[in-house]
Tab-separated table of C-alpha atoms in Angstrom:
chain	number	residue	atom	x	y	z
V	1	UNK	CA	-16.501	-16.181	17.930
V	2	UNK	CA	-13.469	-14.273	16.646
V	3	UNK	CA	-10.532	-16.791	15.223
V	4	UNK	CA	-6.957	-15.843	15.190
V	5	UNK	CA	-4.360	-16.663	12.861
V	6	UNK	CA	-0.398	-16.104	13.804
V	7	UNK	CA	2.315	-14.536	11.599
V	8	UNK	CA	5.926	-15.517	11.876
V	9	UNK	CA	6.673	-12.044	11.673
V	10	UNK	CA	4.085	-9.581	12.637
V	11	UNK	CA	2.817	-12.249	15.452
V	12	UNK	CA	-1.282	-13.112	16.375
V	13	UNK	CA	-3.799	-11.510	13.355
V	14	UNK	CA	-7.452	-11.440	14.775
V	15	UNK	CA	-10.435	-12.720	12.481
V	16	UNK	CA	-12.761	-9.113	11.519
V	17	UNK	CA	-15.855	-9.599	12.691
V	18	UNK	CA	-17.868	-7.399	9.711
V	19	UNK	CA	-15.013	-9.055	7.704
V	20	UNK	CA	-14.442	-13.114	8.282
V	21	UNK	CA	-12.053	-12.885	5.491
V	22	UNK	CA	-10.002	-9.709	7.078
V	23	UNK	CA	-7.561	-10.697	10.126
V	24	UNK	CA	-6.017	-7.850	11.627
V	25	UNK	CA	-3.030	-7.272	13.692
V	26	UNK	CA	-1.851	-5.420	16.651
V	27	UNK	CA	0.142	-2.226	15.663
V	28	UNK	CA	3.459	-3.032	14.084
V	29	UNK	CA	6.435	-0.267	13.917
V	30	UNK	CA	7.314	0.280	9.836
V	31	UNK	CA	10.939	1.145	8.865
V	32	UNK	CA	9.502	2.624	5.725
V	33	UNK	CA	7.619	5.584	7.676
V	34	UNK	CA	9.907	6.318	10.141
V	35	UNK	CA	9.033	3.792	12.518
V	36	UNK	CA	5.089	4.787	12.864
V	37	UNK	CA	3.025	1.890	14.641
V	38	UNK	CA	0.359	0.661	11.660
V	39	UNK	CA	-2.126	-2.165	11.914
V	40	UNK	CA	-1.610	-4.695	9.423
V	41	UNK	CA	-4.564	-6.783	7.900
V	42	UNK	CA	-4.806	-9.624	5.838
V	43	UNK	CA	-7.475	-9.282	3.444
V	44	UNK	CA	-9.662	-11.872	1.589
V	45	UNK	CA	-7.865	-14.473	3.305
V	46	UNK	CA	-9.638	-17.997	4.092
V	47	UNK	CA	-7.442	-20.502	6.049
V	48	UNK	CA	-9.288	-23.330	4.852
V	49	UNK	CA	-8.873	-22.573	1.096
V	50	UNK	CA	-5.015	-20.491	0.647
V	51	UNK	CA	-2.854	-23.032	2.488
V	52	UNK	CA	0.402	-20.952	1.048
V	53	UNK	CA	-0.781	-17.708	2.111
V	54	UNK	CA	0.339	-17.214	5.216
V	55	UNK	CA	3.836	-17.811	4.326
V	56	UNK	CA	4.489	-15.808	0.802
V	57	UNK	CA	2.528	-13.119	3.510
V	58	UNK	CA	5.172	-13.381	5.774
V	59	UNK	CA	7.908	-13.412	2.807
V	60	UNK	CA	6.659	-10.245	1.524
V	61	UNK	CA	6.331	-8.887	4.834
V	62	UNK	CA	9.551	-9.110	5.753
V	63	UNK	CA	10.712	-7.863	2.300
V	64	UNK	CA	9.046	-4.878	3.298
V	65	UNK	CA	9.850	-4.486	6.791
V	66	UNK	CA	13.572	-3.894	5.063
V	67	UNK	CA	12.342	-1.201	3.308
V	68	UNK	CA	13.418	1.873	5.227
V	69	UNK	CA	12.924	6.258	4.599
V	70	UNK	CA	16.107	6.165	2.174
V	71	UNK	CA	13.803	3.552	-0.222
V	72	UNK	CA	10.765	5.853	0.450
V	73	UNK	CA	12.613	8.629	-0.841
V	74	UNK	CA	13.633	6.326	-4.223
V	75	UNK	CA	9.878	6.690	-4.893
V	76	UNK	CA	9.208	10.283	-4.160
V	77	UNK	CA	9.449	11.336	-7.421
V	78	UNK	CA	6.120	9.319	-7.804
V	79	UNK	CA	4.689	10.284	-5.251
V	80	UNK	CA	5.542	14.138	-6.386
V	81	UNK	CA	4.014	13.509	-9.987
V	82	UNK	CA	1.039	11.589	-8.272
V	83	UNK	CA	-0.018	14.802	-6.567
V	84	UNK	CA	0.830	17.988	-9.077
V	85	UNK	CA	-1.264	15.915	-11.310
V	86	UNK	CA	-3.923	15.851	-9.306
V	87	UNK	CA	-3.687	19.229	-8.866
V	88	UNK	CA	-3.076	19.831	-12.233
V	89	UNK	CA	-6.667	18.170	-13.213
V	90	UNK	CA	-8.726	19.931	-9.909
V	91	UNK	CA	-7.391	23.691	-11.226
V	92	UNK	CA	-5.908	26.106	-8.922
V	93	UNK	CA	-6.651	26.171	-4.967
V	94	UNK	CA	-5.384	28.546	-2.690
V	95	UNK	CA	-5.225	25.984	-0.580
V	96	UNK	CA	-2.973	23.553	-2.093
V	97	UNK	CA	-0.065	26.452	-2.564
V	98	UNK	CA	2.098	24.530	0.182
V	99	UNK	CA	1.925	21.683	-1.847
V	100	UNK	CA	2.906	23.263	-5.532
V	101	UNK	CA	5.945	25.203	-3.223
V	102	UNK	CA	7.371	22.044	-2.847
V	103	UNK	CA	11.028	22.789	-3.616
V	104	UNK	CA	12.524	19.062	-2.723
V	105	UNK	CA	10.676	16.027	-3.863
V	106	UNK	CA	11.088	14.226	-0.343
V	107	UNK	CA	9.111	16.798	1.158
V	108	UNK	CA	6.285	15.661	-0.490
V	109	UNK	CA	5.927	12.969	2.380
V	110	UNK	CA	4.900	15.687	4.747
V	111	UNK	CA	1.998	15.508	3.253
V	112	UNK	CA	1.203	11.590	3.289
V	113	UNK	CA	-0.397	9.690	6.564
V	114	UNK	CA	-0.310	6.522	6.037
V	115	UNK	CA	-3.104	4.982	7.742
V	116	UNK	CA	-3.495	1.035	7.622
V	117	UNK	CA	-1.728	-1.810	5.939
V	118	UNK	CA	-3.085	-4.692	3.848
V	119	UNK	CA	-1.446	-7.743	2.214
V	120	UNK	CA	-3.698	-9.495	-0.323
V	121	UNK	CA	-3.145	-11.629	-2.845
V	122	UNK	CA	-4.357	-10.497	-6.284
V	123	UNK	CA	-6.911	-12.451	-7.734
V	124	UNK	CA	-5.966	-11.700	-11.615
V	125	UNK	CA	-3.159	-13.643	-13.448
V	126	UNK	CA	-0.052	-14.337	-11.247
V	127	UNK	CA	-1.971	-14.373	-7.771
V	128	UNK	CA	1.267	-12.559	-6.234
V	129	UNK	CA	0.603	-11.556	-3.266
V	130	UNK	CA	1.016	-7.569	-2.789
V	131	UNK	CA	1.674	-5.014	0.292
V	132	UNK	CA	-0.864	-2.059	0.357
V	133	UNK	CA	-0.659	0.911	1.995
V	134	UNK	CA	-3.256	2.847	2.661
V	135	UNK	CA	-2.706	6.954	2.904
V	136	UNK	CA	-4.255	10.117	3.509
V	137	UNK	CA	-3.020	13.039	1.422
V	138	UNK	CA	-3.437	16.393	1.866
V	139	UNK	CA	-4.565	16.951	-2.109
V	140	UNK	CA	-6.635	13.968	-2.414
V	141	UNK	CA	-8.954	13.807	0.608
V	142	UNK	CA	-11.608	12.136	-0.791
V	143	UNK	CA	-9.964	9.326	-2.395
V	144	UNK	CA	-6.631	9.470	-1.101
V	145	UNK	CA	-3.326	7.472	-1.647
V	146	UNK	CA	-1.787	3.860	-2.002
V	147	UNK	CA	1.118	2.561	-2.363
V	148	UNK	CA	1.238	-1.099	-3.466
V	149	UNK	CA	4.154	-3.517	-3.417
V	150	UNK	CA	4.532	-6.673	-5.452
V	151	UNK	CA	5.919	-9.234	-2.792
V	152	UNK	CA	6.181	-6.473	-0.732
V	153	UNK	CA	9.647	-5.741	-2.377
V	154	UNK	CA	9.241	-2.928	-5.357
V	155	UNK	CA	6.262	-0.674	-6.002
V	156	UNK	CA	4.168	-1.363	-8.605
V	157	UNK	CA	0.985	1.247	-7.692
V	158	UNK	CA	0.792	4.554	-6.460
V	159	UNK	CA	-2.772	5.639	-6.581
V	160	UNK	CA	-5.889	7.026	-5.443
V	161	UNK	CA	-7.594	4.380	-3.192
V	162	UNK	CA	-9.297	2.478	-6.170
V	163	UNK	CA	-10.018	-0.952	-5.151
V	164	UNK	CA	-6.971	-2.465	-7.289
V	165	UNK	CA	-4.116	-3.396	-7.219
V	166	UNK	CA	-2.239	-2.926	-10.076
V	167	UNK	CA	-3.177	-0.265	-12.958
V	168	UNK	CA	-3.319	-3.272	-15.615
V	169	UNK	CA	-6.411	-4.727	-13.089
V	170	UNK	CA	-7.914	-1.087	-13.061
V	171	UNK	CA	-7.788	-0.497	-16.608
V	172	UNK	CA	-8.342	-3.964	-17.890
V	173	UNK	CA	-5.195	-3.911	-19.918
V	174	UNK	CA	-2.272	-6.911	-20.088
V	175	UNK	CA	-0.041	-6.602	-16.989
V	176	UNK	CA	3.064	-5.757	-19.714
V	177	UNK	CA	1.538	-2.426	-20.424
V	178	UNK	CA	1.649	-1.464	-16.803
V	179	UNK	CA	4.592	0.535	-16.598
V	180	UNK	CA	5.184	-0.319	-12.963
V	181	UNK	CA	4.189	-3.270	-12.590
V	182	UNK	CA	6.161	-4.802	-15.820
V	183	UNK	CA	9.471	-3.416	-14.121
V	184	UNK	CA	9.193	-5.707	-11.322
């Protein structure tokens, strides 16, 4: 028997079934990509034990919601350097010459799908919770791309699709050596 949760802001969030810990949502417009409908899903999220979560979810949700293409293209350098290094450590490709003929950073988004949208809360140190998108890239296919926001208000990860959240979590190193994430 599937449960449901509701969202101030994003509405009714249905319980996974593979998942009990996942609710997902219906497909929600996003400012930040133009207005493209995205599922959101809470992840490793138990009613019974995160009484708060629900709410600093909704906070950072609509801190992101705000977030619109002119604060996507604030992080496009990142997203630029994120991909000619990969590049840079796979060696030359004939097909990736669109991507190193990239004359304005913002174009580099041409080149991102985003695909799904988590909100989590990280289980290391300040339990924040964080925003996660979840990308395909045209020179990462394998692994692809995320984009994770602390509160759902600054980026503090853009990555292949690791499993963390933050690079201090993925490298075991203190969250003040995280150049990202110690900005926020």
């Amino acid at each position: 028997m599937n449960k449901e949760i509701i969202s101030k802001i994003i509405g009714r969030l249905k319980q996974e079934e593979s998942f009990p810990d996942w609710w997902k949502s219906e497909e929600i417009a996003i400012p930040f990509f133009d207005n493209e409908k995205l599922t959101i899903t809470f992840m490793d999220f138990e009613p019974e034990h995160d009484k708060t979560f629900i709410d600093e979810a909704d906070q950072a949700l609509t801190n992101f919601l705000k977030l619109n293409t002119d604060d996507r293209n604030l992080i496009s350098e990142l997203a630029y350097k994120n991909c000619m290094n990969f590049l840079d450590a796979v060696g030359f490709d004939e097909a990736d010459e669109p991507l190193r003929q990239i004359k304005n950073k913002n174009e580099i988004w041409n080149f991102i799908q985003p695909t799904e949208i988590y909100v989590t809360r990280r289980p290391y140190n300040e339990q924040d919770i964080y925003v996660q998108i979840a990308c395909e890239c045209e020179w990462e296919q394998e692994h692809g791309l995320q984009l994770v926001f602390r509160q759902g208000k600054k980026l503090t990860r853009i990555s292949d699709q690791d499993g963390h959240l933050t690079e201090a979590d993925a490298y075991d190193k203190p969250d003040e050596e995280d150049e990202l994430l110690s900005r926020f």
